[in-house]
């Protein structure tokens, strides 16, 4: 949540930090760190102090992978039983062979009650060998029985009734946004990343104006860009699309998008709050301060390269000691509340993200690019259902209206995740559709749960695998 008053800009007595958005890199610092250090306690190496053989990592559009990570991957390939490993590999290829998909579909669609475990489905077969313990109730929504009952009904596979949904949960209004800052900056759950990025780009400017700050930004790492404009002027204009940028505003709630440290629970999806920046040199810091002081609230301050680190407050709203003991890893504590602050350095993603649409403009068409954030965090003013899994949020706004293209809309299970993130039904608002066309919610009634998921859950309902029950449920869910 944003602070109720504008944060103080009085310099700290500690020479390494300020209460705005900077952390200086002087030789007198006792705790320093390298971009490639993974939150190792009390370790620091500035760029100038690194081993001269270590390649630099200061480009805004490149991603350097440490040699150590390549070395670590070598022992992922088993040294023993290599014949078994090759057999496993050949089996995987057989599954992808021309006739295997037909055989699997035949097994699934057959009248055999054991079809779930046929057709080379070894993983599903392992599940059927387990004992199942069904947990009853909904601890998250226990204070709102009606909301909990609606979620339980969806969990059983009941189809969505659009009229009931709109009667049960309120539509977002201008009154909500004007009178309550919690709604103004509440998380919007969306079905795709393109919409998430557009909402974040608008909200971060609004939040910066509210907290009387500029918006700091730097380029993400562009892995590929199919169909990029060849003309340099058009390319520069196209790169103003927020998909290419990473933003920073102090106090903005965010989520970590990389497993930085499992030991201290700073992992993919962990809540964080942005606090300050650390730069590669004193010269960069001074140049940033000049731009920041001359910028108006909500204006962009564009950095030529990413900062050395973005310093964040991990798990900012929890009082659990398990999530607040970071003394060995923190570089400072917040002046406002004494919360620990830890650095997030360059991301080392193990998976390449999917291409994302780049908006077209005057002189260039809509294209697709693979873009990776330089620092592992996403602003949490909007998130997908996938990222919201497991989270309990104070308030959510659901962007449910129909969009062209089925991949741009919620699936049944994504809708179930989105609507079950809060404790009270009163803490949910539905984003109004374009021109208030209520029929844009009708597509929700056509959503169906994944029949294989429902088949598996039904088969394990009694605690032991019941293939007949699983098959009967499969037949019902496919109708």
CSV table of C-alpha atoms in Angstrom, one decimal:
chain,number,residue,atom,x,y,z
A,1,UNK,CA,0.0,0.0,0.0
A,2,UNK,CA,1.3,3.5,-0.7
A,3,UNK,CA,2.1,5.7,2.3
A,4,UNK,CA,-0.6,8.1,3.4
A,5,UNK,CA,1.8,11.0,3.1
A,6,UNK,CA,4.6,11.9,0.8
A,7,UNK,CA,7.8,10.1,1.8
A,8,UNK,CA,10.5,12.2,3.3
A,9,UNK,CA,13.5,13.3,1.1
A,10,UNK,CA,15.8,14.2,4.0
A,11,UNK,CA,19.2,12.6,3.6
A,12,UNK,CA,20.1,9.8,6.0
A,13,UNK,CA,23.1,10.1,8.3
A,14,UNK,CA,24.5,6.9,6.8
A,15,UNK,CA,26.6,7.9,3.8
A,16,UNK,CA,25.6,4.9,1.7
A,17,UNK,CA,21.9,5.6,1.5
A,18,UNK,CA,19.2,8.2,1.1
A,19,UNK,CA,15.5,8.0,1.8
A,20,UNK,CA,14.6,8.7,-1.8
A,21,UNK,CA,15.8,6.2,-4.3
A,22,UNK,CA,19.6,6.1,-4.2
A,23,UNK,CA,22.3,4.2,-2.5
A,24,UNK,CA,25.9,5.4,-3.1
A,25,UNK,CA,28.8,3.1,-3.8
A,26,UNK,CA,31.7,4.6,-1.8
A,27,UNK,CA,34.8,2.7,-0.8
A,28,UNK,CA,33.9,2.9,2.8
A,29,UNK,CA,30.8,0.7,2.5
A,30,UNK,CA,31.0,-2.4,4.7
A,31,UNK,CA,28.5,-4.4,2.8
A,32,UNK,CA,28.8,-4.6,-0.9
A,33,UNK,CA,27.8,-7.0,-3.6
A,34,UNK,CA,28.3,-7.9,-7.2
A,35,UNK,CA,25.5,-8.2,-9.7
A,36,UNK,CA,26.1,-11.9,-9.9
A,37,UNK,CA,26.1,-12.6,-6.2
A,38,UNK,CA,22.9,-14.3,-5.2
A,39,UNK,CA,22.1,-12.5,-2.0
A,40,UNK,CA,25.2,-14.0,-0.3
A,41,UNK,CA,25.4,-12.5,3.2
A,42,UNK,CA,27.8,-9.5,3.7
A,43,UNK,CA,29.6,-9.8,0.4
A,44,UNK,CA,30.4,-7.0,-1.9
A,45,UNK,CA,32.4,-6.4,-5.0
A,46,UNK,CA,32.1,-3.3,-6.9
A,47,UNK,CA,32.4,-3.3,-10.7
A,48,UNK,CA,35.9,-1.7,-10.2
A,49,UNK,CA,37.0,-4.4,-7.7
A,50,UNK,CA,36.0,-7.5,-9.6
A,51,UNK,CA,38.4,-10.0,-11.1
A,52,UNK,CA,39.6,-8.5,-14.4
A,53,UNK,CA,38.8,-11.9,-16.0
A,54,UNK,CA,35.1,-11.6,-15.0
A,55,UNK,CA,33.2,-10.2,-18.0
A,56,UNK,CA,31.3,-6.9,-17.4
A,57,UNK,CA,27.5,-7.0,-17.1
A,58,UNK,CA,26.5,-3.4,-17.7
A,59,UNK,CA,24.7,-3.5,-21.1
A,60,UNK,CA,21.0,-2.7,-21.2
A,61,UNK,CA,20.3,-5.1,-24.0
A,62,UNK,CA,22.6,-8.0,-23.3
A,63,UNK,CA,22.4,-10.8,-20.7
A,64,UNK,CA,25.7,-12.3,-19.5
A,65,UNK,CA,25.5,-15.8,-18.0
A,66,UNK,CA,28.2,-16.5,-15.4
A,67,UNK,CA,30.6,-19.3,-16.3
A,68,UNK,CA,29.9,-20.9,-12.9
A,69,UNK,CA,26.3,-21.6,-13.9
A,70,UNK,CA,27.4,-23.3,-17.0
A,71,UNK,CA,29.8,-25.5,-15.0
A,72,UNK,CA,27.1,-26.4,-12.6
A,73,UNK,CA,24.9,-27.7,-15.3
A,74,UNK,CA,27.4,-30.4,-16.3
A,75,UNK,CA,26.5,-32.7,-13.5
A,76,UNK,CA,22.9,-32.6,-14.3
A,77,UNK,CA,23.7,-35.2,-16.9
A,78,UNK,CA,24.1,-38.5,-15.1
A,79,UNK,CA,27.6,-40.1,-15.2
A,80,UNK,CA,26.2,-43.5,-14.4
A,81,UNK,CA,23.5,-45.5,-16.1
A,82,UNK,CA,23.9,-43.6,-19.3
A,83,UNK,CA,22.2,-46.3,-21.2
A,84,UNK,CA,19.1,-45.8,-19.1
A,85,UNK,CA,19.3,-42.0,-19.8
A,86,UNK,CA,19.5,-42.7,-23.5
A,87,UNK,CA,16.6,-45.1,-23.2
A,88,UNK,CA,14.5,-42.4,-21.4
A,89,UNK,CA,15.4,-39.9,-24.2
A,90,UNK,CA,14.4,-42.3,-26.9
A,91,UNK,CA,11.1,-43.0,-25.1
A,92,UNK,CA,10.3,-39.3,-25.0
A,93,UNK,CA,10.9,-39.1,-28.8
A,94,UNK,CA,8.6,-42.0,-29.3
A,95,UNK,CA,5.8,-40.2,-27.5
A,96,UNK,CA,6.2,-37.3,-29.9
A,97,UNK,CA,6.3,-39.7,-32.9
A,98,UNK,CA,3.6,-39.5,-35.6
A,99,UNK,CA,1.3,-42.1,-34.4
A,100,UNK,CA,1.7,-41.6,-30.6
A,101,UNK,CA,-0.8,-38.7,-30.4
A,102,UNK,CA,-3.4,-40.7,-32.1
A,103,UNK,CA,-2.9,-43.7,-29.8
A,104,UNK,CA,-3.1,-41.4,-26.7
A,105,UNK,CA,-6.3,-39.7,-27.9
A,106,UNK,CA,-7.8,-43.2,-28.5
A,107,UNK,CA,-6.9,-44.3,-25.0
A,108,UNK,CA,-8.4,-41.1,-23.5
A,109,UNK,CA,-11.6,-41.3,-25.5
A,110,UNK,CA,-12.2,-45.0,-25.0
A,111,UNK,CA,-14.9,-46.4,-22.8
A,112,UNK,CA,-12.2,-48.0,-20.5
A,113,UNK,CA,-12.6,-46.6,-17.0
A,114,UNK,CA,-8.9,-46.8,-16.6
A,115,UNK,CA,-8.2,-44.5,-19.5
A,116,UNK,CA,-6.6,-41.9,-17.3
A,117,UNK,CA,-3.6,-44.2,-16.8
A,118,UNK,CA,-3.4,-45.6,-20.3
A,119,UNK,CA,-1.7,-44.2,-23.4
A,120,UNK,CA,1.8,-43.9,-22.0
A,121,UNK,CA,0.6,-41.7,-19.1
A,122,UNK,CA,3.1,-42.8,-16.5
A,123,UNK,CA,2.8,-39.5,-14.5
A,124,UNK,CA,-0.9,-39.9,-14.1
A,125,UNK,CA,-0.5,-43.5,-13.1
A,126,UNK,CA,1.8,-42.5,-10.3
A,127,UNK,CA,-1.0,-40.2,-9.0
A,128,UNK,CA,-3.5,-43.0,-8.9
A,129,UNK,CA,-1.2,-45.0,-6.6
A,130,UNK,CA,-1.3,-42.2,-3.9
A,131,UNK,CA,-3.6,-41.9,-0.9
A,132,UNK,CA,-5.6,-38.7,-1.1
A,133,UNK,CA,-6.6,-36.6,1.9
A,134,UNK,CA,-9.3,-34.1,1.1
A,135,UNK,CA,-9.0,-30.8,3.0
A,136,UNK,CA,-12.4,-29.3,3.8
A,137,UNK,CA,-13.3,-25.7,4.2
A,138,UNK,CA,-11.7,-22.5,2.9
A,139,UNK,CA,-9.6,-20.8,5.6
A,140,UNK,CA,-8.9,-17.8,3.5
A,141,UNK,CA,-12.6,-17.0,3.1
A,142,UNK,CA,-13.9,-18.4,6.4
A,143,UNK,CA,-15.2,-14.9,7.5
A,144,UNK,CA,-17.4,-14.7,4.4
A,145,UNK,CA,-19.5,-17.9,4.1
A,146,UNK,CA,-21.3,-16.8,1.0
A,147,UNK,CA,-18.1,-16.0,-0.8
A,148,UNK,CA,-16.6,-19.3,0.4
A,149,UNK,CA,-19.7,-21.2,-0.8
A,150,UNK,CA,-19.4,-19.7,-4.3
A,151,UNK,CA,-15.7,-20.7,-4.6
A,152,UNK,CA,-16.5,-24.2,-3.4
A,153,UNK,CA,-19.2,-24.5,-6.1
A,154,UNK,CA,-16.7,-23.5,-8.7
A,155,UNK,CA,-14.2,-25.9,-7.3
A,156,UNK,CA,-16.6,-28.7,-8.0
A,157,UNK,CA,-16.8,-27.7,-11.6
A,158,UNK,CA,-20.1,-25.8,-11.6
A,159,UNK,CA,-20.5,-23.6,-14.6
A,160,UNK,CA,-20.3,-19.8,-14.2
A,161,UNK,CA,-23.6,-17.9,-14.2
A,162,UNK,CA,-22.8,-14.4,-15.5
A,163,UNK,CA,-26.0,-12.9,-14.0
A,164,UNK,CA,-25.2,-14.4,-10.6
A,165,UNK,CA,-21.6,-13.2,-10.8
A,166,UNK,CA,-22.6,-9.6,-11.5
A,167,UNK,CA,-25.2,-9.7,-8.7
A,168,UNK,CA,-22.9,-11.2,-6.1
A,169,UNK,CA,-19.8,-8.9,-6.8
A,170,UNK,CA,-19.8,-5.2,-7.4
A,171,UNK,CA,-18.7,-3.3,-10.5
A,172,UNK,CA,-15.8,-0.9,-10.1
A,173,UNK,CA,-17.0,2.7,-10.0
A,174,UNK,CA,-15.3,6.1,-10.0
A,175,UNK,CA,-16.4,6.6,-6.4
A,176,UNK,CA,-14.3,3.6,-5.4
A,177,UNK,CA,-11.2,5.2,-7.1
A,178,UNK,CA,-11.8,8.7,-5.8
A,179,UNK,CA,-12.5,7.9,-2.2
A,180,UNK,CA,-10.3,5.0,-1.5
A,181,UNK,CA,-6.6,4.8,-2.5
A,182,UNK,CA,-6.7,1.0,-1.8
A,183,UNK,CA,-8.9,0.6,-4.8
A,184,UNK,CA,-7.0,3.2,-6.8
A,185,UNK,CA,-3.8,1.0,-6.6
A,186,UNK,CA,-5.4,-2.4,-6.1
A,187,UNK,CA,-4.1,-5.3,-8.1
A,188,UNK,CA,-5.9,-6.0,-11.3
A,189,UNK,CA,-5.9,-9.7,-12.3
A,190,UNK,CA,-5.8,-10.1,-16.1
A,191,UNK,CA,-5.6,-13.1,-18.4
A,192,UNK,CA,-2.5,-12.1,-20.4
A,193,UNK,CA,0.8,-10.3,-20.0
A,194,UNK,CA,0.2,-7.7,-22.7
A,195,UNK,CA,-2.7,-6.3,-20.7
A,196,UNK,CA,-0.7,-6.6,-17.5
A,197,UNK,CA,2.1,-4.4,-18.9
A,198,UNK,CA,-0.3,-1.8,-20.3
A,199,UNK,CA,-2.1,-1.4,-16.9
A,200,UNK,CA,1.2,-1.3,-15.0
A,201,UNK,CA,2.5,1.5,-17.3
A,202,UNK,CA,-0.5,3.7,-16.6
A,203,UNK,CA,-0.7,2.9,-12.9
A,204,UNK,CA,3.0,3.5,-12.1
A,205,UNK,CA,2.6,7.1,-13.4
A,206,UNK,CA,-0.5,7.6,-11.3
A,207,UNK,CA,1.3,6.2,-8.3
A,208,UNK,CA,4.4,8.4,-8.9
A,209,UNK,CA,2.2,11.5,-9.0
A,210,UNK,CA,0.4,10.4,-5.8
A,211,UNK,CA,3.7,10.0,-4.0
A,212,UNK,CA,5.3,13.1,-5.6
A,213,UNK,CA,8.1,11.3,-7.4
A,214,UNK,CA,9.3,10.8,-11.0
A,215,UNK,CA,9.2,7.4,-12.7
A,216,UNK,CA,12.7,5.8,-13.1
A,217,UNK,CA,13.0,3.5,-16.1
A,218,UNK,CA,15.6,1.5,-18.0
A,219,UNK,CA,15.5,-0.8,-21.0
A,220,UNK,CA,14.9,-4.5,-20.6
A,221,UNK,CA,17.1,-7.1,-22.3
A,222,UNK,CA,15.7,-7.6,-25.8
A,223,UNK,CA,16.4,-11.2,-26.8
A,224,UNK,CA,14.6,-11.1,-30.2
A,225,UNK,CA,12.2,-8.8,-32.1
A,226,UNK,CA,10.6,-10.2,-35.2
A,227,UNK,CA,9.4,-7.6,-37.6
A,228,UNK,CA,11.1,-4.7,-35.9
A,229,UNK,CA,11.0,-1.5,-37.9
A,230,UNK,CA,14.2,-1.1,-40.0
A,231,UNK,CA,14.0,2.7,-40.0
A,232,UNK,CA,15.9,3.9,-36.9
A,233,UNK,CA,13.4,6.7,-36.2
A,234,UNK,CA,10.4,4.4,-36.4
A,235,UNK,CA,12.3,1.8,-34.3
A,236,UNK,CA,12.9,4.4,-31.6
A,237,UNK,CA,9.2,5.3,-31.5
A,238,UNK,CA,8.2,1.7,-31.4
A,239,UNK,CA,10.5,1.2,-28.4
A,240,UNK,CA,8.5,3.6,-26.3
A,241,UNK,CA,6.1,0.6,-25.9
A,242,UNK,CA,6.2,-0.2,-22.1
A,243,UNK,CA,6.9,-3.8,-22.9
A,244,UNK,CA,10.6,-2.8,-23.5
A,245,UNK,CA,11.0,-0.9,-20.1
A,246,UNK,CA,11.3,-1.7,-16.5
A,247,UNK,CA,10.1,0.9,-14.0
A,248,UNK,CA,10.9,2.0,-10.5
A,249,UNK,CA,9.0,4.2,-8.0
A,250,UNK,CA,9.8,4.0,-4.3
A,251,UNK,CA,7.0,2.3,-2.3
A,252,UNK,CA,5.5,0.5,-5.3
A,253,UNK,CA,4.3,-3.0,-4.4
A,254,UNK,CA,5.9,-5.6,-6.6
A,255,UNK,CA,6.7,-9.3,-6.9
A,256,UNK,CA,10.0,-11.1,-7.4
A,257,UNK,CA,10.0,-13.0,-10.7
A,258,UNK,CA,13.1,-15.2,-10.1
A,259,UNK,CA,14.3,-17.6,-7.4
A,260,UNK,CA,16.9,-15.4,-5.9
A,261,UNK,CA,17.2,-17.2,-2.5
A,262,UNK,CA,15.0,-20.0,-1.3
A,263,UNK,CA,16.7,-19.9,2.1
A,264,UNK,CA,15.2,-16.5,2.9
A,265,UNK,CA,12.0,-16.9,0.9
A,266,UNK,CA,12.8,-14.4,-1.9
A,267,UNK,CA,11.6,-16.6,-4.7
A,268,UNK,CA,9.4,-16.3,-7.8
A,269,UNK,CA,6.1,-14.8,-6.7
A,270,UNK,CA,7.3,-13.4,-3.4
A,271,UNK,CA,5.9,-10.0,-2.5
A,272,UNK,CA,8.4,-7.1,-2.3
A,273,UNK,CA,8.2,-3.3,-2.0
A,274,UNK,CA,10.6,-1.1,-3.9
A,275,UNK,CA,12.8,1.1,-1.8
A,276,UNK,CA,16.0,2.4,-3.4
A,277,UNK,CA,18.6,2.0,-6.1
A,278,UNK,CA,22.3,1.3,-6.1
A,279,UNK,CA,24.4,2.5,-9.0
A,280,UNK,CA,27.6,1.2,-10.7
A,281,UNK,CA,29.6,4.3,-9.9
A,282,UNK,CA,29.4,7.6,-8.0
A,283,UNK,CA,29.2,9.4,-11.4
A,284,UNK,CA,26.1,7.5,-12.4
A,285,UNK,CA,24.5,8.3,-9.1
A,286,UNK,CA,25.2,12.0,-9.3
A,287,UNK,CA,23.9,12.1,-12.9
A,288,UNK,CA,20.7,10.3,-11.7
A,289,UNK,CA,20.2,12.8,-8.9
A,290,UNK,CA,20.4,15.7,-11.3
A,291,UNK,CA,17.7,14.2,-13.5
A,292,UNK,CA,15.5,13.3,-10.6
A,293,UNK,CA,15.6,16.7,-9.0
A,294,UNK,CA,14.7,18.4,-12.3
A,295,UNK,CA,11.9,16.0,-13.1
A,296,UNK,CA,8.2,16.6,-12.2
A,297,UNK,CA,6.1,14.0,-10.4
A,298,UNK,CA,5.1,11.3,-12.9
A,299,UNK,CA,7.7,12.3,-15.5
A,300,UNK,CA,10.2,9.7,-16.8
A,301,UNK,CA,13.9,9.6,-15.6
A,302,UNK,CA,15.5,7.3,-18.2
A,303,UNK,CA,18.8,5.6,-17.2
A,304,UNK,CA,21.3,4.7,-19.9
A,305,UNK,CA,21.9,1.3,-18.3
A,306,UNK,CA,20.2,-0.7,-15.4
A,307,UNK,CA,21.3,0.1,-11.9
A,308,UNK,CA,23.6,-2.2,-10.1
A,309,UNK,CA,20.7,-3.3,-7.9
A,310,UNK,CA,17.1,-2.5,-6.9
A,311,UNK,CA,16.9,-2.6,-3.2
A,312,UNK,CA,13.6,-3.9,-1.8
A,313,UNK,CA,11.7,-4.7,1.3
A,314,UNK,CA,10.8,-8.4,1.2
A,315,UNK,CA,7.4,-9.6,2.5
A,316,UNK,CA,6.6,-6.0,3.5
A,317,UNK,CA,3.2,-6.6,5.1
A,318,UNK,CA,4.0,-9.7,7.2
A,319,UNK,CA,4.9,-9.8,10.9
A,320,UNK,CA,6.0,-13.5,10.8
A,321,UNK,CA,9.6,-13.6,12.1
A,322,UNK,CA,10.4,-16.2,9.5
A,323,UNK,CA,10.0,-13.5,6.8
A,324,UNK,CA,11.5,-10.6,8.6
A,325,UNK,CA,14.9,-11.8,9.8
A,326,UNK,CA,17.2,-10.7,7.0
A,327,UNK,CA,20.0,-9.0,9.0
A,328,UNK,CA,22.7,-11.2,7.4
A,329,UNK,CA,21.5,-10.2,3.9
A,330,UNK,CA,20.2,-6.6,4.3
A,331,UNK,CA,22.2,-3.6,3.2
A,332,UNK,CA,20.2,-1.1,5.2
A,333,UNK,CA,16.9,-0.7,7.1
A,334,UNK,CA,14.1,1.7,6.2
A,335,UNK,CA,14.1,4.9,8.1
A,336,UNK,CA,10.3,5.0,8.2
A,337,UNK,CA,9.7,1.6,9.9
A,338,UNK,CA,13.1,-0.1,10.4
A,339,UNK,CA,12.3,-2.8,7.9
A,340,UNK,CA,15.2,-4.7,6.3
A,341,UNK,CA,16.2,-3.9,2.8
A,342,UNK,CA,17.9,-6.4,0.5
A,343,UNK,CA,19.4,-6.0,-3.0
A,344,UNK,CA,18.0,-7.6,-6.1
A,345,UNK,CA,20.7,-7.8,-8.7
A,346,UNK,CA,20.8,-9.0,-12.3
A,347,UNK,CA,18.4,-11.8,-13.1
A,348,UNK,CA,19.6,-15.2,-14.1
A,349,UNK,CA,16.4,-16.7,-15.7
A,350,UNK,CA,16.6,-20.4,-16.6
A,351,UNK,CA,13.7,-20.2,-19.1
A,352,UNK,CA,13.2,-17.9,-22.0
A,353,UNK,CA,9.9,-16.2,-21.9
A,354,UNK,CA,7.3,-16.4,-24.6
A,355,UNK,CA,7.1,-13.7,-27.3
A,356,UNK,CA,4.8,-10.8,-26.5
A,357,UNK,CA,3.0,-8.4,-28.8
A,358,UNK,CA,4.5,-5.0,-29.5
A,359,UNK,CA,1.8,-2.4,-30.3
A,360,UNK,CA,1.8,-1.0,-33.9
A,361,UNK,CA,1.9,2.7,-34.7
A,362,UNK,CA,2.0,5.2,-37.5
A,363,UNK,CA,4.5,3.6,-39.9
A,364,UNK,CA,5.0,0.2,-38.3
A,365,UNK,CA,2.8,-2.9,-37.7
A,366,UNK,CA,2.2,-4.9,-34.6
A,367,UNK,CA,5.1,-7.2,-34.0
A,368,UNK,CA,6.4,-9.7,-31.4
A,369,UNK,CA,9.4,-9.6,-29.2
A,370,UNK,CA,11.0,-11.7,-26.5
A,371,UNK,CA,11.9,-9.3,-23.7
A,372,UNK,CA,13.5,-10.1,-20.3
A,373,UNK,CA,13.6,-7.7,-17.3
A,374,UNK,CA,17.2,-6.9,-16.2
A,375,UNK,CA,16.3,-6.9,-12.5
A,376,UNK,CA,14.0,-9.8,-11.3
A,377,UNK,CA,10.8,-8.0,-10.3
A,378,UNK,CA,7.4,-7.0,-11.8
A,379,UNK,CA,5.3,-4.1,-10.6
A,380,UNK,CA,2.2,-5.6,-8.9
A,381,UNK,CA,-0.5,-3.1,-10.0
A,382,UNK,CA,-1.6,-5.9,-12.3
A,383,UNK,CA,-0.7,-9.6,-12.5
A,384,UNK,CA,-1.9,-12.7,-14.3
A,385,UNK,CA,-3.8,-15.6,-12.6
A,386,UNK,CA,-0.7,-17.7,-13.0
A,387,UNK,CA,1.3,-15.2,-10.9
A,388,UNK,CA,-1.6,-14.8,-8.4
A,389,UNK,CA,-1.7,-18.5,-7.5
A,390,UNK,CA,-1.1,-19.0,-3.8
A,391,UNK,CA,-1.4,-15.3,-2.9
A,392,UNK,CA,-3.8,-13.7,-0.5
A,393,UNK,CA,-4.5,-10.1,-1.7
A,394,UNK,CA,-6.2,-7.3,0.2
A,395,UNK,CA,-8.3,-6.2,-2.7
A,396,UNK,CA,-8.5,-7.3,-6.4
A,397,UNK,CA,-10.1,-5.9,-9.5
A,398,UNK,CA,-11.0,-8.6,-12.1
A,399,UNK,CA,-10.7,-7.7,-15.8
A,400,UNK,CA,-13.2,-10.3,-17.0
A,401,UNK,CA,-14.8,-8.7,-20.1
A,402,UNK,CA,-14.5,-10.6,-23.4
A,403,UNK,CA,-11.5,-9.9,-25.7
A,404,UNK,CA,-11.0,-11.0,-29.3
A,405,UNK,CA,-9.0,-14.2,-29.4
A,406,UNK,CA,-9.7,-17.1,-27.0
A,407,UNK,CA,-6.1,-16.9,-25.7
A,408,UNK,CA,-6.8,-13.4,-24.4
A,409,UNK,CA,-9.6,-14.5,-22.1
A,410,UNK,CA,-9.8,-16.3,-18.8
A,411,UNK,CA,-10.1,-20.1,-18.7
A,412,UNK,CA,-12.3,-21.7,-16.1
A,413,UNK,CA,-9.4,-22.5,-13.8
A,414,UNK,CA,-7.9,-19.0,-14.2
A,415,UNK,CA,-11.2,-17.5,-13.3
A,416,UNK,CA,-11.4,-19.7,-10.2
A,417,UNK,CA,-7.9,-18.6,-9.1
A,418,UNK,CA,-8.6,-14.9,-9.7
A,419,UNK,CA,-11.9,-14.8,-7.7
A,420,UNK,CA,-10.5,-16.7,-4.7
A,421,UNK,CA,-7.6,-14.4,-3.8
A,422,UNK,CA,-9.3,-12.3,-1.2
A,423,UNK,CA,-10.9,-13.1,2.2
A,424,UNK,CA,-14.1,-11.2,1.6
A,425,UNK,CA,-16.4,-10.9,-1.4
A,426,UNK,CA,-16.6,-7.2,-0.6
A,427,UNK,CA,-12.9,-6.9,-1.5
A,428,UNK,CA,-13.6,-7.8,-5.2
A,429,UNK,CA,-14.5,-5.4,-8.0
A,430,UNK,CA,-15.2,-6.2,-11.6
A,431,UNK,CA,-13.7,-4.0,-14.3
A,432,UNK,CA,-16.5,-2.3,-16.2
A,433,UNK,CA,-16.7,-3.5,-19.9
A,434,UNK,CA,-16.2,-1.3,-22.9
A,435,UNK,CA,-19.2,1.1,-23.2
A,436,UNK,CA,-20.8,-0.9,-20.3
A,437,UNK,CA,-21.8,-3.8,-22.6
A,438,UNK,CA,-22.8,-6.4,-20.0
A,439,UNK,CA,-23.1,-9.1,-22.6
A,440,UNK,CA,-19.3,-9.1,-22.8
A,441,UNK,CA,-19.4,-11.4,-19.7
A,442,UNK,CA,-21.5,-14.0,-21.4
A,443,UNK,CA,-18.5,-16.0,-22.6
A,444,UNK,CA,-17.9,-17.0,-19.0
A,445,UNK,CA,-20.9,-19.2,-19.1
A,446,UNK,CA,-19.2,-21.3,-21.8
A,447,UNK,CA,-16.1,-22.0,-19.7
A,448,UNK,CA,-15.6,-25.6,-18.7
A,449,UNK,CA,-13.2,-27.1,-16.2
A,450,UNK,CA,-10.4,-29.3,-17.6
A,451,UNK,CA,-12.1,-32.8,-17.8
A,452,UNK,CA,-8.9,-34.6,-17.0
A,453,UNK,CA,-8.4,-32.5,-13.8
A,454,UNK,CA,-12.0,-33.2,-12.7
A,455,UNK,CA,-11.5,-36.9,-13.6
A,456,UNK,CA,-8.4,-37.1,-11.4
A,457,UNK,CA,-10.0,-35.3,-8.5
A,458,UNK,CA,-13.2,-37.5,-8.6
A,459,UNK,CA,-11.2,-40.7,-8.8
A,460,UNK,CA,-9.3,-39.7,-5.6
A,461,UNK,CA,-12.3,-38.3,-3.8
A,462,UNK,CA,-12.7,-41.4,-1.5
A,463,UNK,CA,-9.0,-41.4,-0.6
A,464,UNK,CA,-8.1,-44.3,-2.9
A,465,UNK,CA,-8.2,-44.4,-6.7
A,466,UNK,CA,-11.6,-45.3,-8.0
A,467,UNK,CA,-11.4,-45.7,-11.9
A,468,UNK,CA,-15.1,-46.1,-12.3
A,469,UNK,CA,-15.9,-42.8,-10.5
A,470,UNK,CA,-13.2,-41.0,-12.5
A,471,UNK,CA,-14.6,-42.2,-15.8
A,472,UNK,CA,-18.2,-41.3,-14.9
A,473,UNK,CA,-17.0,-37.8,-14.0
A,474,UNK,CA,-15.1,-37.5,-17.2
A,475,UNK,CA,-18.3,-38.3,-19.2
A,476,UNK,CA,-20.3,-35.7,-17.3
A,477,UNK,CA,-17.7,-32.9,-17.7
A,478,UNK,CA,-17.3,-33.5,-21.5
A,479,UNK,CA,-21.1,-33.0,-22.1
